[in-house]
Amino acid sequence: MEASQSQASANAALNPHPNPNSNYTNNSNSILSSTPVWPTIDGPLGLSEEESLAYARRFYKFGYALLPFLWAINCFYFWPVLRHSRSFPRLRPYVVSSAIGFSVFSVILSSWALTFAIGGEHLFGSTWDQLVMYNVADRLGLTGWS
Amino acid sequence: MAQNQRPKSLLDSLGEEIIRILTPVSICMLLVVLLVSILNSSSSLYVTSSIATIAYSETGSDSSWDKFIGALLNSLVFVAVVTVATFILVLFFYLKCSKFLKIYMGFSSFVVLGFMGGEIALFLIEEFSVPVDCITFLVLLFNFAVIGVLAVFMSKMPIIVTQGYLVLIGMLVAYWFTLLPEWTTWVLLVAMALYDLAAVLLPVGPLRLLVELAMSRDEDIPALVYEARPVTHHDSASRPVQTRIWRERQNARLDSEDSSSLNSDLNSTVSIVQSSHNGARIARVEEGQVSQRDAELSAPLIDHRMDAQDGLSTESLMLEGMGLGSSGAIKLGLGDFIFYSVLVGRAAMYDFMTVYACYLAIVAGLGITLMLLALYQKALPALPVSIALGVLFYFLTRFLLEVFIVQCSLNLLMF
């Protein structure tokens, strides 16, 4: 197996194609604009543009049900939409809002988690012991295996 | 380096496809070995009760023959349960209760990811004393479980997310299986390999029935199966693989079966994978494995029972077996992932030397199975060859090789 192909294939095996243009012999994109043909990160294996609209909208809406990971998945899946700012105008609002939602949520959650972890007992007093997970698990007997 | 026009040989694409199926199997095995070595450093005094130990609970003081007979009884019960579960799946599939199967599978995978994943996360948190609070933990766990359910069979997600979740489900169930007593685990592995062989190749085997039913109706079998990304070729005279769309996996479902007994819930995982609508390629799926949990109606106990879930039965369909997808990608059932990882995890409980030996044996078995798959072009059981080699090499290493290597090391001959 030639080394270059094996490496490209190995990269393709483990990482989704970050640049869908590399797979196409379709030369309708000029070198300068490079608008991607496929809106998803999977390239030709992913969704077409019409289906993508439905998916992007659904992911965005369901993310409000305390599922910020769905927003993250939305951004990851439609990464070409985020990267090329003038492509897929119908998809872009959903993906951008998902990105904003995910960042806001992760800021809130990480600040709370870090405060909890770093502040510890000094800050919270006795409630730290009540809130921390390993005590909760012991109290409720959740790890009754061993 | 050579000219671009050199025709690609079968070896180029075959090597790539093999790598794409070996990588997730290896990752799953590695994760299970890591979990086992982190969490089992203190020998657990309690034995988890489950369907796999219903006939006999192994204690440390029994004689070898008793243990062997007990393990045999346990495995027979287990295989019987799996057979019944598979036949029930065939029945449901025959009666076209697809919606029910799909909902059940979703429920099962949610329980596997949520509860088992949560328990293992709690073990890790306790082991490393991570100061995470319960709110953060719950939010993260909830997200993880819901997205897992969506990724595995409800919605189209990035391929790598789906593959990652399948590997994680395999890892969680495999870790659970390593908690069984030792003799039971080994006899169970052998029994499942034999069952796999029978169920796939015999004309009366449930999996074969299922595959034929699905092929005659031209439907997809509900199952959890790992499908490798199809290899694309950059030739100008490339095969149509390059532009073929990833096959819609609307049939992946989990199958679960409700146990009627009060105190035991069955998680049976049976998965069947079916692929290919094109005549030449056949997808094969095998049945999955059964994992059981005991449900206690009372409050969670602190003893050896698993955590209480009233009346919950979780079953997931896992696939054992290999086949070729409609786009030519290789498909491997999740049951295979699980049993390979169980073997390696159990080997890890002894020593790392057995881990290396068993890993190489399993990979060799998988390679042989892939070659047979290319040769026979039909669904094949992926368990027998690998499990046979793995078990053989485990016992050879443990009883023969280790003595040799230890003596060599002690006498400074070879390290």
Coordinates of C-alpha atoms in Angstrom, one line a residue:
Chain A
M1 CA 0.0 0.0 0.0
E2 CA 1.5 3.3 -0.9
A3 CA 2.3 5.4 2.2
S4 CA 0.5 8.5 1.1
Q5 CA -2.7 6.7 0.4
S6 CA -2.6 4.6 3.6
Q7 CA -2.0 7.8 5.6
A8 CA -4.8 9.6 4.0
S9 CA -7.1 6.6 4.5
A10 CA -5.9 6.2 8.0
N11 CA -6.8 9.8 8.7
A12 CA -10.1 9.3 7.0
A13 CA -10.7 6.3 9.1
L14 CA -10.4 8.0 12.3
N15 CA -11.4 11.6 11.6
P16 CA -14.3 12.7 9.5
H17 CA -13.3 14.6 6.5
P18 CA -12.8 18.1 7.6
N19 CA -12.7 19.3 4.1
P20 CA -15.2 17.8 1.9
N21 CA -13.7 19.2 -1.2
S22 CA -10.8 16.8 -1.2
N23 CA -13.0 14.0 -2.2
Y24 CA -14.5 15.5 -5.3
T25 CA -13.3 15.6 -8.8
N26 CA -16.0 18.2 -9.3
N27 CA -14.3 21.3 -10.2
S28 CA -17.1 23.7 -10.2
N29 CA -15.7 25.4 -7.1
S30 CA -13.0 27.9 -7.8
I31 CA -9.9 27.9 -5.7
L32 CA -10.9 31.2 -4.0
S33 CA -14.5 30.5 -3.0
S34 CA -14.4 26.8 -2.1
T35 CA -17.9 26.6 -1.0
P36 CA -18.6 23.1 0.1
V37 CA -21.1 20.9 -1.6
W38 CA -22.1 18.9 1.5
P39 CA -23.3 20.6 4.6
T40 CA -22.3 17.9 7.0
I41 CA -18.9 16.9 8.3
D42 CA -19.4 13.4 6.8
G43 CA -19.3 14.7 3.3
P44 CA -20.9 12.5 0.8
L45 CA -21.8 10.0 3.5
G46 CA -23.9 12.5 5.4
L47 CA -27.1 14.3 4.7
S48 CA -28.1 16.4 1.7
E49 CA -29.0 20.0 2.2
E50 CA -32.7 19.5 2.4
E51 CA -32.5 16.9 5.1
S52 CA -29.9 18.9 6.9
L53 CA -32.3 21.7 7.4
A54 CA -34.8 19.5 9.2
Y55 CA -32.0 18.0 11.3
A56 CA -30.4 21.3 12.2
R57 CA -33.7 22.7 13.2
R58 CA -34.6 19.6 15.3
F59 CA -31.3 19.5 17.1
Y60 CA -31.6 23.2 17.8
K61 CA -35.1 22.9 19.3
F62 CA -34.4 19.8 21.3
G63 CA -31.3 21.4 22.8
Y64 CA -33.5 23.5 24.9
A65 CA -34.7 20.5 26.8
L66 CA -31.5 20.7 29.0
L67 CA -29.5 19.0 26.2
P68 CA -26.6 21.3 25.4
F69 CA -24.7 18.4 24.0
L70 CA -27.2 18.4 21.2
W71 CA -26.1 21.9 20.4
A72 CA -22.5 20.8 20.4
I73 CA -23.4 17.9 18.1
N74 CA -25.2 20.4 15.8
C75 CA -22.1 22.5 15.5
F76 CA -19.8 19.6 15.0
Y77 CA -22.0 17.9 12.5
F78 CA -22.5 21.0 10.4
W79 CA -19.0 22.3 10.8
P80 CA -18.7 23.2 7.1
V81 CA -21.6 25.5 7.6
L82 CA -19.9 27.3 10.4
R83 CA -16.6 27.5 8.7
H84 CA -17.6 28.9 5.4
S85 CA -19.6 31.9 6.4
R86 CA -21.5 32.4 3.1
S87 CA -22.7 28.9 2.5
F88 CA -26.0 27.3 3.2
P89 CA -27.9 30.4 4.3
R90 CA -30.9 28.5 5.5
L91 CA -28.9 26.3 7.8
R92 CA -26.7 28.9 9.2
P93 CA -29.0 30.6 11.8
Y94 CA -29.7 27.3 13.5
V95 CA -26.1 26.3 13.7
V96 CA -24.8 29.6 14.9
S97 CA -27.5 29.8 17.5
S98 CA -26.6 26.3 18.6
A99 CA -23.0 27.4 18.9
I100 CA -23.9 30.4 21.0
G101 CA -26.2 28.3 23.2
F102 CA -23.6 25.7 23.8
S103 CA -20.9 28.3 24.7
V104 CA -23.3 30.0 27.1
F105 CA -24.2 26.8 28.7
S106 CA -20.7 25.5 29.0
V107 CA -19.6 28.8 30.6
I108 CA -22.4 28.5 33.2
L109 CA -21.8 24.9 33.9
S110 CA -18.0 25.0 34.1
S111 CA -18.1 28.1 36.3
W112 CA -20.4 26.3 38.7
A113 CA -18.4 23.1 38.6
L114 CA -15.1 24.8 39.1
T115 CA -16.5 26.9 41.9
F116 CA -17.7 23.8 43.5
A117 CA -14.5 21.9 43.0
I118 CA -12.0 24.6 43.9
G119 CA -14.1 26.3 46.6
G120 CA -14.7 23.1 48.4
E121 CA -15.5 23.3 52.0
H122 CA -14.2 26.8 52.6
L123 CA -16.9 28.3 50.5
F124 CA -19.8 26.0 51.0
G125 CA -19.4 24.7 54.5
S126 CA -21.3 21.6 55.3
T127 CA -23.4 21.6 52.1
W128 CA -20.3 20.7 50.2
D129 CA -20.3 17.3 51.8
Q130 CA -24.0 16.9 51.0
L131 CA -23.6 17.8 47.4
V132 CA -20.4 16.1 46.3
M133 CA -21.1 13.0 44.3
Y134 CA -19.2 10.3 46.1
N135 CA -21.1 11.1 49.3
V136 CA -24.4 11.2 47.5
A137 CA -23.6 7.8 46.0
D138 CA -22.7 6.4 49.4
R139 CA -25.8 7.7 51.0
L140 CA -28.1 6.3 48.3
G141 CA -26.1 3.1 48.0
L142 CA -25.7 3.5 44.3
T143 CA -22.5 1.7 44.1
G144 CA -23.6 -1.4 45.9
W145 CA -21.5 -3.7 43.9
S146 CA -18.2 -3.6 45.6
Chain B
M1 CA 5.5 7.3 -5.2
A2 CA 4.6 5.0 -8.0
Q3 CA 2.5 6.3 -10.9
N4 CA -1.1 7.1 -10.1
Q5 CA -2.3 4.8 -12.8
R6 CA -1.1 1.7 -11.0
P7 CA -4.2 -0.3 -10.5
K8 CA -5.1 -0.6 -6.9
S9 CA -4.9 -4.2 -5.8
L10 CA -7.3 -5.9 -3.5
L11 CA -4.7 -5.7 -0.8
D12 CA -4.9 -1.9 -0.6
S13 CA -8.6 -1.7 0.0
L14 CA -8.7 -4.8 2.0
G15 CA -6.0 -3.6 4.4
E16 CA -7.8 -0.4 4.9
E17 CA -11.1 -2.1 5.6
I18 CA -9.5 -4.4 8.1
I19 CA -8.0 -1.5 9.9
R20 CA -11.3 0.3 10.0
I21 CA -12.9 -2.7 11.8
L22 CA -9.9 -3.5 14.0
T23 CA -9.5 -0.1 15.4
P24 CA -12.8 0.1 17.2
V25 CA -12.5 -3.5 18.4
S26 CA -9.0 -2.7 19.8
I27 CA -10.3 0.6 21.4
C28 CA -13.1 -1.3 23.1
M29 CA -10.7 -3.9 24.4
L30 CA -8.3 -1.3 25.6
L31 CA -11.0 0.6 27.5
V32 CA -12.2 -2.5 29.2
V33 CA -8.7 -3.5 30.2
L34 CA -8.2 0.0 31.6
L35 CA -11.4 -0.2 33.5
V36 CA -10.7 -3.6 34.9
S37 CA -7.2 -2.7 36.0
I38 CA -8.3 0.5 37.6
L39 CA -11.4 -0.7 39.3
N40 CA -10.6 -4.2 40.2
S41 CA -7.4 -3.7 42.0
S42 CA -9.1 -4.6 45.2
S43 CA -10.6 -8.0 44.9
S44 CA -14.3 -7.7 45.2
L45 CA -15.8 -9.9 47.8
Y46 CA -19.2 -9.8 46.4
V47 CA -20.5 -11.7 43.4
T48 CA -23.0 -9.9 41.3
S49 CA -26.1 -12.0 41.0
S50 CA -27.6 -12.2 37.7
I51 CA -29.1 -14.6 35.3
A52 CA -25.7 -15.9 34.5
T53 CA -25.2 -17.1 38.1
I54 CA -28.7 -18.2 38.7
A55 CA -27.9 -21.9 38.7
Y56 CA -24.8 -21.7 40.8
S57 CA -23.0 -19.1 42.7
E58 CA -19.4 -19.7 42.8
T59 CA -17.7 -19.3 46.1
G60 CA -14.0 -19.6 46.8
S61 CA -14.1 -22.7 48.8
D62 CA -15.6 -25.1 46.3
S63 CA -13.6 -27.8 44.6
S64 CA -12.6 -27.4 41.0
W65 CA -15.0 -30.0 39.7
D66 CA -17.9 -28.3 41.5
K67 CA -17.0 -25.0 40.1
F68 CA -16.8 -26.5 36.6
I69 CA -20.2 -28.1 36.9
G70 CA -21.7 -24.9 38.3
A71 CA -20.2 -22.9 35.5
L72 CA -21.5 -25.3 33.0
L73 CA -25.0 -25.1 34.4
N74 CA -24.8 -21.3 34.5
S75 CA -23.8 -21.1 30.9
L76 CA -26.5 -23.5 29.8
V77 CA -29.1 -21.4 31.4
F78 CA -27.6 -18.3 29.8
V79 CA -27.5 -19.8 26.3
A80 CA -31.0 -21.1 26.8
V81 CA -32.2 -17.6 27.7
V82 CA -30.4 -16.1 24.7
T83 CA -32.0 -18.7 22.4
V84 CA -35.4 -18.0 23.7
A85 CA -34.8 -14.3 23.4
T86 CA -33.7 -14.6 19.8
F87 CA -36.6 -16.7 18.9
I88 CA -38.9 -14.2 20.4
L89 CA -37.2 -11.5 18.3
V90 CA -37.7 -13.6 15.2
L91 CA -41.4 -13.9 16.2
F92 CA -41.7 -10.2 16.6
F93 CA -40.0 -9.5 13.4
Y94 CA -42.3 -12.0 11.7
L95 CA -45.3 -10.3 13.1
K96 CA -44.0 -6.9 12.0
C97 CA -44.0 -5.3 15.4
S98 CA -41.3 -3.0 14.4
K99 CA -42.4 0.0 16.4
F100 CA -42.5 -2.0 19.6
L101 CA -39.0 -3.3 19.0
K102 CA -37.7 0.1 18.3
I103 CA -39.1 1.6 21.4
Y104 CA -37.9 -1.3 23.4
M105 CA -34.4 -0.9 22.0
G106 CA -34.3 2.7 22.7
F107 CA -35.4 2.1 26.3
S108 CA -32.7 -0.5 26.7
S109 CA -29.9 1.5 25.4
F110 CA -30.9 4.4 27.5
V111 CA -30.8 2.2 30.6
V112 CA -27.4 0.7 29.6
L113 CA -25.9 4.1 28.9
G114 CA -27.6 5.9 31.7
F115 CA -27.5 3.4 34.6
M116 CA -24.5 1.3 33.8
G117 CA -22.6 4.2 32.5
G118 CA -23.5 6.1 35.6
E119 CA -22.5 3.4 37.9
I120 CA -19.1 3.0 36.3
A121 CA -18.7 6.7 36.4
L122 CA -19.5 6.6 40.1
F123 CA -16.9 3.9 40.6
L124 CA -14.3 6.1 38.9
I125 CA -15.3 9.1 40.9
E126 CA -15.0 7.2 44.1
E127 CA -11.7 5.7 43.0
F128 CA -10.1 9.1 42.2
S129 CA -12.1 11.2 44.6
V130 CA -13.2 13.6 41.9
P131 CA -14.9 16.6 43.5
V132 CA -17.9 16.8 41.2
D133 CA -21.2 17.7 42.6
C134 CA -24.4 15.8 41.9
I135 CA -26.0 18.5 39.7
T136 CA -23.2 18.7 37.2
F137 CA -23.0 14.9 37.2
L138 CA -26.7 14.4 36.6
V139 CA -26.7 17.0 33.8
L140 CA -23.8 15.4 32.1
L141 CA -25.0 11.9 32.5
F142 CA -28.5 12.8 31.2
N143 CA -26.9 14.4 28.1
F144 CA -24.6 11.5 27.5
A145 CA -27.4 9.0 27.7
V146 CA -29.9 10.9 25.6
I147 CA -27.4 11.7 22.9
G148 CA -26.3 8.0 22.9
V149 CA -29.8 6.8 22.3
L150 CA -30.3 9.3 19.5
A151 CA -27.0 8.5 18.0
V152 CA -27.3 4.7 18.0
F153 CA -30.5 4.3 16.3
M154 CA -32.9 7.2 16.3
S155 CA -31.4 9.9 14.4
K156 CA -28.6 10.6 11.9
M157 CA -25.6 11.8 13.7
P158 CA -22.0 12.3 12.7
I159 CA -20.6 8.9 11.9
I160 CA -17.9 9.1 14.4
V161 CA -20.4 9.9 17.2
T162 CA -22.4 6.9 16.3
Q163 CA -19.4 4.6 16.2
G164 CA -18.1 6.0 19.4
Y165 CA -21.3 5.4 21.2
L166 CA -21.5 1.8 19.9
V167 CA -18.0 1.2 21.2
L168 CA -19.0 2.7 24.6
I169 CA -22.1 0.5 24.8
G170 CA -19.9 -2.5 24.1
M171 CA -17.4 -1.4 26.7
L172 CA -20.1 -0.9 29.4
V173 CA -21.7 -4.3 28.9
A174 CA -18.4 -6.0 28.6
Y175 CA -17.2 -4.5 31.9
W176 CA -20.4 -5.7 33.5
F177 CA -19.8 -9.2 32.2
T178 CA -16.3 -9.3 33.7
L179 CA -17.8 -9.0 37.1
L180 CA -19.1 -12.6 36.8
P181 CA -17.2 -15.3 38.6
E182 CA -14.2 -16.7 36.8
W183 CA -15.2 -20.2 35.8
T184 CA -18.6 -19.0 34.7
T185 CA -17.1 -16.4 32.5
W186 CA -14.8 -18.8 30.6
V187 CA -17.4 -21.5 30.2
L188 CA -19.9 -18.9 29.1
L189 CA -17.6 -17.6 26.4
V190 CA -17.1 -21.0 25.0
A191 CA -20.8 -21.7 25.2
M192 CA -21.7 -18.4 23.4
A193 CA -19.1 -19.2 20.7
L194 CA -20.7 -22.6 20.1
Y195 CA -24.2 -21.1 20.2
D196 CA -23.1 -18.4 17.7
L197 CA -21.8 -21.1 15.4
A198 CA -25.1 -23.0 15.6
A199 CA -27.4 -20.1 15.4
V200 CA -25.8 -18.7 12.3
L201 CA -24.9 -21.8 10.3
L202 CA -27.6 -24.3 11.1
P203 CA -30.7 -24.0 8.9
V204 CA -32.9 -24.0 12.0
G205 CA -30.8 -21.4 13.8
P206 CA -32.7 -18.3 14.9
L207 CA -30.3 -15.9 13.4
R208 CA -30.3 -17.6 10.1
L209 CA -34.1 -17.6 10.1
L210 CA -34.0 -13.9 10.9
V211 CA -31.7 -13.1 8.1
E212 CA -33.7 -15.1 5.6
L213 CA -36.9 -13.5 6.8
A214 CA -35.4 -10.1 6.4
M215 CA -34.0 -10.8 3.1
S216 CA -37.2 -12.3 1.8
R217 CA -39.1 -9.2 2.9
D218 CA -36.3 -6.9 1.9
E219 CA -36.3 -5.2 5.2
D220 CA -33.6 -4.4 7.6
I221 CA -33.2 -6.3 10.8
P222 CA -33.3 -4.4 14.0
A223 CA -30.0 -4.6 15.6
L224 CA -27.0 -2.9 17.0
V225 CA -24.2 -3.2 14.6
Y226 CA -21.0 -1.4 14.0
E227 CA -20.6 -0.5 10.4
A228 CA -17.2 0.7 9.4
R229 CA -16.9 3.7 7.2
P230 CA -16.7 2.6 3.6
V231 CA -13.3 2.9 1.9
T232 CA -13.3 5.5 -0.7
H233 CA -10.9 5.3 -3.6
H234 CA -9.4 8.2 -5.4
D235 CA -9.1 6.6 -8.8
S236 CA -10.8 8.2 -11.6
A237 CA -12.1 4.8 -12.5
S238 CA -13.3 4.3 -9.0
R239 CA -16.1 2.1 -7.9
P240 CA -19.4 3.6 -7.1
V241 CA -18.5 3.3 -3.4
Q242 CA -17.3 6.8 -3.5
T243 CA -20.6 8.4 -4.1
R244 CA -22.8 6.1 -2.3
I245 CA -24.6 7.4 0.6
W246 CA -24.2 5.9 4.0
R247 CA -26.9 3.4 4.5
E248 CA -29.7 4.6 6.6
R249 CA -29.7 2.6 9.6
Q250 CA -33.3 2.9 10.6
N251 CA -33.4 -0.6 11.6
A252 CA -31.0 -0.6 14.3
R253 CA -33.0 -1.4 17.3
L254 CA -32.6 -2.9 20.5
D255 CA -34.5 -5.8 21.4
S256 CA -35.4 -6.5 24.8
E257 CA -37.4 -9.0 26.5
D258 CA -39.4 -8.7 29.6
S259 CA -38.8 -11.2 32.2
S260 CA -41.8 -12.2 34.1
S261 CA -40.1 -13.1 37.2
L262 CA -40.0 -10.7 40.1
N263 CA -36.5 -10.8 40.9
S264 CA -34.7 -11.0 37.7
D265 CA -34.7 -8.8 34.8
L266 CA -33.4 -10.0 31.6
N267 CA -31.4 -7.9 29.4
S268 CA -31.1 -9.7 26.4
T269 CA -29.3 -8.3 23.6
V270 CA -29.9 -9.7 20.4
S271 CA -29.0 -7.9 17.5
I272 CA -29.2 -8.7 14.1
V273 CA -27.7 -6.9 11.5
Q274 CA -28.8 -7.0 8.2
S275 CA -27.3 -5.4 5.3
S276 CA -27.3 -5.3 1.7
H277 CA -30.1 -5.1 -0.6
N278 CA -27.9 -5.8 -3.4
G279 CA -27.9 -9.5 -4.1
A280 CA -24.2 -10.0 -4.0
R281 CA -23.5 -8.7 -0.6
I282 CA -25.1 -10.2 2.4
A283 CA -25.2 -8.7 5.7
R284 CA -25.1 -10.9 8.6
V285 CA -26.0 -10.4 11.8
E286 CA -25.9 -12.4 14.8
E287 CA -27.5 -12.4 17.9
G288 CA -26.5 -10.7 20.8
Q289 CA -25.9 -11.4 24.2
V290 CA -27.9 -11.3 27.2
S291 CA -27.1 -9.3 30.1
Q292 CA -29.1 -9.5 33.1
R293 CA -29.8 -7.5 36.1
D294 CA -31.6 -8.4 39.1
A295 CA -34.2 -6.0 40.1
E296 CA -35.0 -5.7 43.7
L297 CA -38.3 -4.3 44.7
S298 CA -36.9 -3.0 47.9
A299 CA -34.7 -0.1 48.4
P300 CA -31.2 -0.2 47.1
L301 CA -29.2 -2.6 49.1
I302 CA -25.6 -2.3 50.0
D303 CA -24.8 -5.9 49.5
H304 CA -23.9 -7.7 46.4
R305 CA -27.1 -7.1 44.5
M306 CA -27.0 -4.7 41.7
D307 CA -28.8 -1.6 42.1
A308 CA -32.5 -1.7 42.2
Q309 CA -34.7 -1.0 39.4
D310 CA -38.2 -2.0 39.8
G311 CA -39.5 -4.1 37.0
L312 CA -37.0 -2.9 34.6
S313 CA -35.8 -5.2 32.0
T314 CA -33.3 -4.0 29.7
E315 CA -32.5 -5.7 26.6
S316 CA -30.5 -4.5 23.9
L317 CA -29.9 -6.1 20.8
M318 CA -26.3 -6.6 20.1
L319 CA -25.0 -8.1 17.1
E320 CA -22.6 -10.8 16.8
G321 CA -21.3 -11.6 13.5
M322 CA -20.0 -10.0 10.5
G323 CA -21.3 -9.1 7.2
L324 CA -20.9 -6.7 4.4
G325 CA -22.8 -3.6 4.3
S326 CA -24.7 -2.3 1.2
S327 CA -21.9 0.0 0.5
G328 CA -19.3 -2.7 0.9
A329 CA -18.3 -1.7 4.4
I330 CA -17.7 -4.4 6.9
K331 CA -20.2 -4.7 9.6
L332 CA -19.5 -6.3 12.9
G333 CA -22.1 -7.1 15.5
L334 CA -21.9 -5.4 18.9
G335 CA -22.0 -8.8 20.6
D336 CA -18.7 -9.6 19.1
F337 CA -17.2 -6.4 20.5
I338 CA -18.6 -7.4 23.9
F339 CA -17.4 -10.9 24.0
Y340 CA -14.0 -10.1 22.8
S341 CA -13.7 -7.4 25.4
V342 CA -15.0 -9.8 28.1
L343 CA -12.2 -12.2 27.2
V344 CA -9.5 -9.6 27.3
G345 CA -10.9 -8.1 30.4
R346 CA -11.0 -11.4 32.2
A347 CA -7.4 -12.0 31.0
A348 CA -6.5 -8.6 32.5
M349 CA -7.7 -9.7 35.9
Y350 CA -4.9 -12.2 35.9
D351 CA -2.0 -10.4 34.4
F352 CA -1.0 -8.2 31.5
M353 CA 0.9 -11.0 29.8
T354 CA -2.3 -12.9 29.2
V355 CA -3.9 -9.6 27.9
Y356 CA -1.2 -9.3 25.2
A357 CA -1.5 -13.0 24.2
C358 CA -5.3 -12.9 24.1
Y359 CA -5.4 -9.6 22.2
L360 CA -3.1 -11.1 19.5
A361 CA -5.1 -14.3 19.4
I362 CA -8.4 -12.3 19.0
V363 CA -7.0 -10.1 16.3
A364 CA -5.7 -13.2 14.4
G365 CA -9.2 -14.8 14.7
L366 CA -10.8 -11.7 13.5
G367 CA -8.5 -11.6 10.5
I368 CA -9.3 -15.2 9.7
T369 CA -13.0 -14.5 10.0
L370 CA -12.7 -11.5 7.6
M371 CA -10.9 -13.7 5.1
L372 CA -13.6 -16.3 5.3
L373 CA -16.1 -13.5 4.9
A374 CA -14.5 -12.4 1.7
L375 CA -14.3 -16.0 0.6
Y376 CA -17.9 -17.1 1.3
Q377 CA -19.7 -13.8 0.9
K378 CA -22.3 -14.6 3.4
A379 CA -23.0 -13.8 7.0
L380 CA -20.6 -15.6 9.3
P381 CA -20.3 -15.9 13.0
A382 CA -17.4 -13.8 14.2
L383 CA -17.2 -15.3 17.6
P384 CA -16.0 -18.9 17.3
V385 CA -12.6 -18.6 15.8
S386 CA -11.5 -15.6 17.9
I387 CA -12.9 -17.0 21.1
A388 CA -11.4 -20.4 20.5
L389 CA -8.0 -18.9 19.9
G390 CA -8.3 -16.5 22.7
V391 CA -9.3 -19.1 25.3
L392 CA -6.6 -21.4 24.1
F393 CA -3.9 -18.8 24.3
Y394 CA -5.1 -17.6 27.7
F395 CA -4.7 -21.0 29.2
L396 CA -1.4 -21.7 27.4
T397 CA 0.0 -18.4 28.6
R398 CA -1.2 -18.7 32.1
F399 CA 0.0 -22.2 32.7
L400 CA 3.0 -22.6 30.5
L401 CA 4.3 -19.3 29.2
E402 CA 4.2 -17.4 32.5
V403 CA 6.3 -19.9 34.3
F404 CA 8.9 -19.8 31.6
I405 CA 9.0 -16.0 31.4
V406 CA 9.1 -15.6 35.2
Q407 CA 12.0 -18.0 35.5
C408 CA 13.9 -16.4 32.7
S409 CA 13.4 -13.0 34.3
L410 CA 14.4 -14.1 37.7
N411 CA 17.6 -15.6 36.3
L412 CA 18.2 -12.5 34.3
L413 CA 18.2 -14.3 31.0
M414 CA 15.4 -12.4 29.3
F415 CA 13.1 -9.7 30.4

